[in-house]
CSV table of C-alpha atoms in Angstrom, one decimal:
chain,number,residue,atom,x,y,z
J,210,MET,CA,-20.2,40.0,21.6
J,211,LEU,CA,-20.3,40.1,17.8
J,212,ASN,CA,-16.5,40.5,17.3
J,213,GLN,CA,-15.5,37.7,19.7
J,214,PRO,CA,-12.6,35.9,18.1
J,215,ARG,CA,-13.2,32.3,17.0
J,216,PHE,CA,-11.6,29.7,19.2
J,217,ARG,CA,-8.7,27.9,17.7
J,218,PRO,CA,-6.9,25.2,19.7
J,219,PRO,CA,-3.4,26.6,20.3
J,220,SER,CA,-1.7,23.3,20.3
J,221,ILE,CA,-3.4,21.8,17.2
J,222,ALA,CA,-0.3,22.1,14.9
J,223,ARG,CA,2.1,20.9,17.7
J,224,SER,CA,-0.1,17.9,18.6
J,225,PHE,CA,-0.6,17.1,14.9
J,226,PHE,CA,3.1,17.0,14.2
J,227,SER,CA,3.7,15.1,17.4
J,228,ASN,CA,1.1,12.4,16.7
J,229,GLU,CA,2.0,12.1,13.1
J,230,ALA,CA,5.8,11.9,13.7
J,231,ALA,CA,5.5,9.4,16.6
J,232,GLY,CA,2.9,7.5,14.6
J,233,GLY,CA,5.3,7.3,11.7
J,234,LEU,CA,8.1,5.8,13.8
J,235,THR,CA,5.6,3.3,15.2
J,236,LEU,CA,4.6,2.4,11.7
J,237,MET,CA,8.2,1.8,10.7
J,238,CYS,CA,8.6,-0.7,13.6
J,239,VAL,CA,5.3,-2.4,12.9
J,240,ALA,CA,6.1,-2.8,9.1
J,241,ALA,CA,9.5,-4.3,10.0
J,242,LEU,CA,7.8,-6.7,12.4
J,243,ALA,CA,5.3,-7.8,9.7
J,244,LEU,CA,8.2,-8.5,7.3
J,245,LEU,CA,10.0,-10.5,10.0
J,246,ILE,CA,7.0,-12.6,10.9
J,247,ALA,CA,6.1,-13.2,7.2
J,248,ASN,CA,9.6,-14.7,6.7
J,249,SER,CA,9.7,-16.7,9.8
J,250,PRO,CA,8.1,-20.0,11.0
J,251,LEU,CA,5.2,-17.9,12.2
J,252,ALA,CA,4.2,-17.0,8.7
J,253,PRO,CA,1.4,-19.6,8.3
J,254,VAL,CA,-0.3,-18.3,11.5
J,255,TYR,CA,0.1,-14.7,10.3
J,256,PHE,CA,-1.5,-15.3,6.9
J,257,ASP,CA,-4.2,-17.7,8.3
J,258,VAL,CA,-5.4,-15.1,10.8
J,259,LEU,CA,-5.6,-12.4,8.2
J,260,HIS,CA,-7.7,-14.6,5.9
J,261,ARG,CA,-10.0,-16.0,8.6
J,262,TYR,CA,-13.7,-14.9,8.0
J,263,VAL,CA,-15.6,-13.0,10.7
J,264,PHE,CA,-19.2,-11.9,10.1
J,265,GLY,CA,-18.9,-12.5,6.3
J,266,LEU,CA,-15.6,-10.7,5.7
J,267,SER,CA,-12.0,-11.8,6.3
J,268,VAL,CA,-10.0,-10.1,9.0
J,269,LEU,CA,-7.9,-8.4,6.2
J,270,HIS,CA,-11.1,-7.0,4.7
J,271,TRP,CA,-12.4,-5.7,8.0
J,272,ILE,CA,-9.1,-3.9,8.4
J,273,ASN,CA,-9.0,-2.5,4.9
J,274,ASP,CA,-12.7,-1.6,4.5
J,275,ALA,CA,-13.7,-0.7,8.1
J,276,LEU,CA,-10.7,0.5,10.0
J,277,MET,CA,-9.3,2.4,7.0
J,278,ALA,CA,-12.7,4.2,6.7
J,279,VAL,CA,-11.8,5.8,10.1
J,280,PHE,CA,-8.4,6.7,8.7
J,281,PHE,CA,-10.1,8.4,5.7
J,282,LEU,CA,-12.5,10.1,8.0
J,283,LEU,CA,-9.5,11.8,9.7
J,284,VAL,CA,-7.9,12.5,6.3
J,285,GLY,CA,-11.2,14.2,5.3
J,286,LEU,CA,-11.3,16.3,8.5
J,287,GLU,CA,-7.7,17.4,8.0
J,288,ILE,CA,-8.4,18.4,4.4
J,289,LYS,CA,-11.6,20.4,5.3
J,290,ARG,CA,-9.9,22.2,8.2
J,291,GLU,CA,-6.8,23.1,6.2
J,292,LEU,CA,-8.7,24.2,3.1
J,293,MET,CA,-11.2,26.3,5.1
J,294,ASP,CA,-9.3,27.5,8.1
J,295,GLY,CA,-5.7,26.5,8.0
J,296,GLN,CA,-2.5,26.4,5.9
J,297,LEU,CA,-4.4,26.0,2.7
J,298,ALA,CA,-7.1,28.6,3.4
J,299,THR,CA,-5.9,31.0,0.7
J,300,TRP,CA,-4.8,30.5,-2.9
J,301,SER,CA,-1.4,32.0,-2.2
J,302,ARG,CA,-0.8,29.3,0.5
J,303,ARG,CA,-2.1,26.5,-1.7
J,304,ALA,CA,0.1,27.5,-4.7
J,305,LEU,CA,3.4,25.8,-3.9
J,306,PRO,CA,2.2,22.6,-2.2
J,307,GLY,CA,-0.6,22.3,-4.7
J,308,ILE,CA,1.7,22.6,-7.8
J,309,ALA,CA,4.3,20.3,-6.2
J,310,ALA,CA,1.6,17.8,-5.3
J,311,LEU,CA,0.4,17.8,-8.9
J,312,GLY,CA,4.0,17.1,-10.1
J,313,GLY,CA,4.3,14.4,-7.5
J,314,MET,CA,1.3,12.6,-8.8
J,315,ILE,CA,1.9,13.0,-12.6
J,316,VAL,CA,5.6,12.1,-12.9
J,317,PRO,CA,5.4,8.8,-10.9
J,318,ALA,CA,2.3,7.7,-12.8
J,319,VAL,CA,4.0,8.4,-16.1
J,320,ILE,CA,7.1,6.4,-15.1
J,321,PHE,CA,4.9,3.4,-14.0
J,322,VAL,CA,2.9,3.5,-17.2
J,323,ALA,CA,6.0,3.7,-19.3
J,324,ILE,CA,7.5,0.6,-17.7
J,325,ASN,CA,4.3,-1.4,-17.7
J,326,TRP,CA,3.0,-0.2,-21.1
J,327,ASN,CA,3.1,-3.7,-22.6
J,328,GLU,CA,1.2,-5.3,-19.7
J,329,PRO,CA,-2.5,-4.1,-19.8
J,330,LEU,CA,-3.4,-5.8,-16.5
J,331,ASN,CA,-0.5,-4.1,-14.7
J,332,LEU,CA,-1.6,-0.7,-15.9
J,333,ARG,CA,-4.4,-0.7,-13.3
J,334,GLY,CA,-1.7,0.1,-10.8
J,335,TRP,CA,-0.7,3.4,-12.4
J,336,ALA,CA,-1.7,5.4,-9.3
J,337,ILE,CA,0.2,3.3,-6.7
J,338,PRO,CA,3.4,5.4,-6.8
J,339,SER,CA,1.5,8.7,-6.7
J,340,ALA,CA,0.9,8.7,-3.0
J,341,THR,CA,2.8,10.2,0.0
J,342,ASP,CA,2.7,8.7,3.5
J,343,ILE,CA,2.7,11.8,5.8
J,344,ALA,CA,3.1,9.7,9.0
J,345,PHE,CA,6.3,8.0,7.7
J,346,ALA,CA,7.7,11.3,6.2
J,347,LEU,CA,7.1,13.2,9.5
J,348,GLY,CA,8.6,10.3,11.4
J,349,VAL,CA,11.8,10.9,9.4
J,350,PHE,CA,11.5,14.6,10.2
J,351,ALA,CA,11.4,13.8,13.9
J,352,LEU,CA,14.7,12.0,13.5
J,353,LEU,CA,16.2,15.3,12.1
J,354,GLY,CA,15.3,17.5,15.1
J,355,PRO,CA,15.4,21.3,14.7
J,356,ARG,CA,17.8,21.4,11.8
J,357,VAL,CA,14.9,21.5,9.3
J,358,PRO,CA,12.9,24.8,9.2
J,359,VAL,CA,9.3,24.6,10.4
J,360,SER,CA,8.2,26.1,7.1
J,361,LEU,CA,9.3,22.9,5.3
J,362,LYS,CA,7.3,20.7,7.8
J,363,ILE,CA,4.2,22.9,7.0
J,364,PHE,CA,5.0,22.6,3.2
J,365,LEU,CA,5.3,18.8,3.5
J,366,THR,CA,2.1,18.5,5.5
J,367,ALA,CA,0.1,20.7,3.1
J,368,LEU,CA,1.5,18.8,0.1
J,369,ALA,CA,0.6,15.4,1.7
J,370,ILE,CA,-2.9,16.6,2.5
J,371,LEU,CA,-3.5,17.7,-1.2
J,372,ASP,CA,-1.9,14.5,-2.2
J,373,ASP,CA,-4.4,12.6,-0.1
J,374,LEU,CA,-7.2,14.6,-1.7
J,375,GLY,CA,-5.9,13.5,-5.1
J,376,ALA,CA,-5.7,9.9,-3.9
J,377,VAL,CA,-9.3,10.0,-2.7
J,378,ALA,CA,-10.5,11.4,-6.0
J,379,ILE,CA,-8.5,8.7,-7.9
J,380,ILE,CA,-10.0,5.9,-5.7
J,381,ALA,CA,-13.5,7.2,-6.3
J,382,LEU,CA,-13.1,7.7,-10.0
J,383,PHE,CA,-10.9,4.8,-11.1
J,384,TYR,CA,-11.1,2.0,-8.6
J,385,THR,CA,-14.9,1.5,-8.3
J,386,ALA,CA,-16.4,-1.9,-8.8
J,387,GLU,CA,-19.8,-2.7,-10.5
J,388,LEU,CA,-22.3,-0.3,-9.0
J,389,SER,CA,-25.5,-1.2,-7.2
J,390,PRO,CA,-28.1,1.5,-8.0
J,391,LEU,CA,-30.2,0.8,-4.9
J,392,MET,CA,-27.3,0.9,-2.5
J,393,LEU,CA,-25.8,3.9,-4.2
J,394,GLY,CA,-29.2,5.7,-3.9
J,395,LEU,CA,-29.4,4.9,-0.2
J,396,ALA,CA,-25.9,6.2,0.3
J,397,ALA,CA,-26.8,9.4,-1.6
J,398,ALA,CA,-29.9,9.8,0.6
J,399,THR,CA,-27.8,9.3,3.8
J,400,LEU,CA,-25.3,11.9,2.6
J,401,LEU,CA,-28.1,14.3,2.0
J,402,ALA,CA,-29.4,13.7,5.5
J,403,LEU,CA,-25.9,14.4,6.8
J,404,ALA,CA,-25.8,17.7,4.8
J,405,ALA,CA,-29.2,18.6,6.2
J,406,LEU,CA,-27.9,18.1,9.8
J,407,ASN,CA,-25.0,20.5,8.9
J,408,ARG,CA,-27.3,23.1,7.4
J,409,SER,CA,-29.7,22.9,10.4
J,410,GLY,CA,-26.8,23.8,12.7
J,411,VAL,CA,-26.7,20.5,14.6
J,412,LYS,CA,-23.4,20.5,16.6
J,413,HIS,CA,-23.7,17.2,18.4
J,414,LEU,CA,-21.5,14.5,16.9
J,415,ALA,CA,-23.7,11.5,17.7
J,416,PRO,CA,-26.2,12.0,14.8
J,417,TYR,CA,-23.4,12.4,12.3
J,418,LEU,CA,-21.6,9.3,13.5
J,419,ILE,CA,-24.8,7.2,13.4
J,420,LEU,CA,-25.7,8.3,9.9
J,421,GLY,CA,-22.0,8.0,9.0
J,422,SER,CA,-22.0,4.3,10.0
J,423,ALA,CA,-25.1,3.8,7.7
J,424,LEU,CA,-23.3,5.6,4.9
J,425,TRP,CA,-20.3,3.3,5.3
J,426,PHE,CA,-22.6,0.2,5.0
J,427,PHE,CA,-24.4,1.4,2.0
J,428,MET,CA,-21.0,2.4,0.3
J,429,LEU,CA,-19.7,-1.1,1.1
J,430,GLN,CA,-22.6,-2.7,-0.7
J,431,SER,CA,-22.8,-0.1,-3.5
J,432,GLY,CA,-19.5,-0.9,-5.4
J,433,VAL,CA,-17.9,2.4,-4.4
J,434,HIS,CA,-15.1,1.7,-2.0
J,435,ALA,CA,-16.4,1.9,1.6
J,436,THR,CA,-13.5,4.1,2.7
J,437,ILE,CA,-14.9,7.0,0.6
J,438,ALA,CA,-17.7,7.1,3.2
J,439,GLY,CA,-15.1,8.4,5.7
J,440,VAL,CA,-14.2,11.4,3.5
J,441,ALA,CA,-17.8,12.1,2.7
J,442,LEU,CA,-18.8,12.1,6.4
J,443,ALA,CA,-15.9,14.4,7.2
J,444,LEU,CA,-17.1,17.0,4.7
J,445,THR,CA,-20.4,17.3,6.6
J,446,ILE,CA,-19.0,17.8,10.1
J,447,PRO,CA,-19.4,21.4,11.1
J,448,LEU,CA,-16.2,23.5,11.4
J,449,LYS,CA,-17.7,26.8,12.5
J,450,VAL,CA,-18.7,27.5,16.1
J,451,SER,CA,-21.9,29.3,17.0
J,452,SER,CA,-22.2,31.7,19.9
J,453,GLY,CA,-23.1,29.9,23.1
J,454,ASP,CA,-21.6,26.6,21.9
J,455,SER,CA,-18.5,24.9,23.1
J,456,PRO,CA,-15.5,27.0,22.1
J,457,GLU,CA,-14.2,24.0,20.1
J,458,SER,CA,-16.0,23.1,16.9
J,459,PRO,CA,-17.4,19.6,16.3
J,460,LEU,CA,-14.7,19.1,13.6
J,461,HIS,CA,-11.9,19.9,16.0
J,462,ARG,CA,-13.3,17.7,18.7
J,463,LEU,CA,-13.6,14.7,16.4
J,464,GLU,CA,-10.2,15.3,14.8
J,465,HIS,CA,-8.5,15.5,18.2
J,466,ALA,CA,-10.3,12.4,19.4
J,467,LEU,CA,-9.4,10.3,16.3
J,468,SER,CA,-5.9,11.5,15.7
J,469,PRO,CA,-4.1,9.4,18.4
J,470,TRP,CA,-6.2,6.3,17.6
J,471,VAL,CA,-5.5,6.5,13.9
J,472,ALA,CA,-1.8,7.3,14.4
J,473,PHE,CA,-1.0,4.6,17.0
J,474,LEU,CA,-3.6,1.9,16.4
J,475,ILE,CA,-5.4,2.0,13.0
J,476,VAL,CA,-2.5,2.8,10.7
J,477,PRO,CA,-0.1,0.4,12.5
J,478,ILE,CA,-2.7,-2.4,12.3
J,479,PHE,CA,-3.1,-1.7,8.5
J,480,GLY,CA,0.7,-1.6,8.1
J,481,PHE,CA,1.1,-4.9,10.0
J,482,ALA,CA,-1.6,-6.6,8.0
J,483,ASN,CA,-0.4,-5.4,4.6
J,484,ALA,CA,3.4,-5.1,4.8
J,485,GLY,CA,4.0,-8.8,5.4
J,486,VAL,CA,5.3,-10.3,2.2
J,487,SER,CA,7.3,-13.5,2.0
J,488,PHE,CA,10.7,-13.2,0.2
J,489,ALA,CA,10.9,-17.0,-0.3
J,490,GLY,CA,11.8,-17.5,-4.0
J,491,VAL,CA,12.3,-13.8,-4.6
J,492,THR,CA,15.5,-13.1,-6.5
J,493,PRO,CA,17.2,-9.8,-7.4
J,494,ALA,CA,15.9,-10.4,-10.9
J,495,ALA,CA,12.3,-10.3,-9.6
J,496,LEU,CA,12.8,-6.7,-8.6
J,497,LEU,CA,13.1,-5.9,-12.3
J,498,ASP,CA,9.6,-7.2,-13.0
J,499,PRO,CA,7.5,-4.3,-14.4
J,500,VAL,CA,5.2,-3.8,-11.4
J,501,PRO,CA,7.8,-3.6,-8.6
J,502,LEU,CA,10.3,-1.7,-10.8
J,503,GLY,CA,7.6,0.8,-11.9
J,504,ILE,CA,6.5,1.4,-8.4
J,505,ALA,CA,10.0,1.6,-6.9
J,506,LEU,CA,11.2,4.0,-9.6
J,507,GLY,CA,8.0,5.9,-9.5
J,508,LEU,CA,8.3,6.5,-5.7
J,509,PHE,CA,12.0,7.1,-5.5
J,510,VAL,CA,12.7,8.9,-8.8
J,511,GLY,CA,9.3,10.1,-10.0
J,512,LYS,CA,8.3,11.7,-6.7
J,513,GLN,CA,11.5,13.7,-6.3
J,514,VAL,CA,11.5,14.8,-9.9
J,515,GLY,CA,7.9,15.7,-9.9
J,516,VAL,CA,7.7,17.5,-6.6
J,517,PHE,CA,11.0,19.4,-6.8
J,518,GLY,CA,10.7,20.1,-10.6
J,519,PHE,CA,7.2,21.5,-10.3
J,520,ALA,CA,8.1,23.5,-7.1
J,521,TRP,CA,11.2,24.9,-8.8
J,522,LEU,CA,9.2,26.0,-11.8
J,523,ALA,CA,6.5,27.6,-9.6
J,524,ILE,CA,9.1,29.6,-7.6
J,525,ARG,CA,11.1,30.6,-10.7
J,526,LEU,CA,7.9,31.8,-12.4
J,527,ASP,CA,6.8,33.7,-9.3
J,528,LEU,CA,3.7,31.5,-9.0
J,529,ALA,CA,4.6,30.7,-5.4
J,530,ASP,CA,7.1,31.6,-2.7
J,531,MET,CA,10.0,29.6,-1.4
J,532,PRO,CA,9.3,28.2,2.1
J,533,ARG,CA,10.8,30.7,4.7
J,534,ARG,CA,14.5,30.1,5.6
J,535,ALA,CA,14.6,26.9,3.5
J,536,SER,CA,17.4,26.3,1.0
J,537,TRP,CA,17.1,24.6,-2.4
J,538,ALA,CA,18.9,21.5,-1.0
J,539,GLN,CA,16.5,21.2,1.9
J,540,LEU,CA,13.5,21.6,-0.5
J,541,TYR,CA,15.0,18.8,-2.6
J,542,GLY,CA,15.4,16.6,0.5
J,543,VAL,CA,11.7,17.1,1.3
J,544,ALA,CA,10.9,16.2,-2.4
J,545,VAL,CA,12.8,12.9,-1.9
J,546,LEU,CA,10.9,12.2,1.3
J,547,CYS,CA,7.7,12.5,-0.6
J,548,GLY,CA,8.6,9.2,-2.2
J,549,ILE,CA,7.7,7.4,1.0
J,550,GLY,CA,4.3,6.1,-0.2
J,551,PHE,CA,3.7,3.3,2.2
J,552,THR,CA,0.1,3.4,3.6
J,553,MET,CA,-1.8,5.0,0.7
J,554,SER,CA,0.4,3.2,-1.9
J,555,LEU,CA,-0.3,-0.2,-0.4
J,556,PHE,CA,-4.0,0.6,-0.1
J,557,VAL,CA,-4.3,1.7,-3.8
J,558,GLY,CA,-2.4,-1.5,-4.7
J,559,LEU,CA,-5.0,-3.6,-3.0
J,560,LEU,CA,-7.7,-1.9,-5.1
J,561,ALA,CA,-5.8,-2.1,-8.3
J,562,TYR,CA,-5.1,-5.9,-8.2
J,563,PRO,CA,-7.9,-7.4,-6.1
J,564,GLY,CA,-7.8,-10.8,-7.7
J,565,SER,CA,-4.0,-11.3,-8.0
J,566,ALA,CA,-2.0,-12.4,-5.0
J,567,LEU,CA,1.2,-12.3,-7.2
J,568,LEU,CA,0.7,-8.6,-8.3
J,569,GLN,CA,-0.3,-7.7,-4.7
J,570,ASP,CA,3.0,-9.2,-3.4
J,571,GLN,CA,4.9,-7.4,-6.2
J,572,THR,CA,3.2,-4.2,-5.2
J,573,LYS,CA,4.3,-4.6,-1.6
J,574,ILE,CA,7.9,-5.3,-2.7
J,575,GLY,CA,7.9,-2.2,-5.0
J,576,VAL,CA,6.4,0.0,-2.3
J,577,LEU,CA,8.8,-1.2,0.4
J,578,LEU,CA,11.8,-0.8,-1.8
J,579,GLY,CA,10.9,2.7,-3.2
J,580,SER,CA,9.7,4.0,0.2
J,581,THR,CA,12.9,2.7,2.0
J,582,LEU,CA,15.2,4.3,-0.6
J,583,ALA,CA,13.2,7.6,-0.4
J,584,GLY,CA,13.3,7.6,3.4
J,585,ILE,CA,17.1,6.9,3.7
J,586,VAL,CA,18.2,9.2,0.9
J,587,GLY,CA,15.8,12.0,2.0
J,588,TRP,CA,17.1,11.8,5.5
J,589,LEU,CA,20.7,11.9,4.3
J,590,VAL,CA,20.1,15.0,2.1
J,591,LEU,CA,18.3,16.8,4.9
J,592,ARG,CA,21.0,15.7,7.4
J,593,VAL,CA,23.7,17.5,5.4
J,594,ALA,CA,21.8,20.3,3.8
J,595,LYS,CA,22.1,23.7,5.4
J,596,ALA,CA,19.3,26.1,6.0
J,597,LYS,CA,19.2,29.4,4.2
J,598,LEU,CA,20.6,32.1,6.5
J,599,PRO,CA,18.3,35.2,7.1
J,600,LYS,CA,19.6,38.3,5.3
J,601,ALA,CA,21.3,40.9,7.4
J,602,SER,CA,19.3,44.0,7.9
């Protein structure tokens, strides 16, 4: 049957929102627990375990380089699906979240650079406040119930996916260590082999995952951050279904399999390992240091100004449409929520300041402060904002 409609899992959007929202609430609890432990008598045990070496890498490195590669694999799968067969499949659908995401990356970076202009080392963290944590943001959405239009959830999800795409590009281009030509060549050869599997119509996931593991190892040794291997692997996983195959594509199967593990295990483990910062000796004046101040203002002020400002311009100039049944106040509330940068911001901070425990701790303080303010204020705005009533016919 040549015109047989392609299978599309009916619950993919519902399960995605459910996993992400519940995962975001889990992440909030885990981050709070990490902060509590890091400032309790258990702090020495917490930090000792994270810095204990296993098979040549510390536990923290295994979490940040290996587990987070699986997180980036899921990010890559979501990006590919949405760009080719989802909410971002056409230019008209990409317009508003794409323009808003661009503003949400540019303005926070400008604020951070302006505050840290006289500190050359600090400037490596310019991309830290440019990220949005979709799990946290959708967790806040879950607390609001049905009072927020579904169109805004779709807008936020699309924006965060494009934001993740920008973050991946930034990591690959600006946070790459000294390169090993041999390992980079082996990684490139492995990626070509993965592309060949795709072109040959191989639909079984096992060969992709085996070669993907090799790609991760070569990336780890090459100087390019190993998590990029997850995104690269995702781009080679087949999305289309051939006649006679399983009605669900390899990409959908892998995405559905990974989603709960990432939402409820991998991201919470990352949050628990990286959110713990000791406040011993931290005074209110320390919050005015350039790094935490630049990050906090970038996330809380820069994100809302960039996202809302660019979205407002796009709609006013007829470059994009307003999300259905959403009011300007609700769109502004979503823009504020985009300042929750937690997971990706902490991750970029680790790459920006690999040799400075002080700057990493300042990064955590700035991310926690900015994300908390964005979450609370964004929730309050959306709590009181009214939806746009449909026009009477």
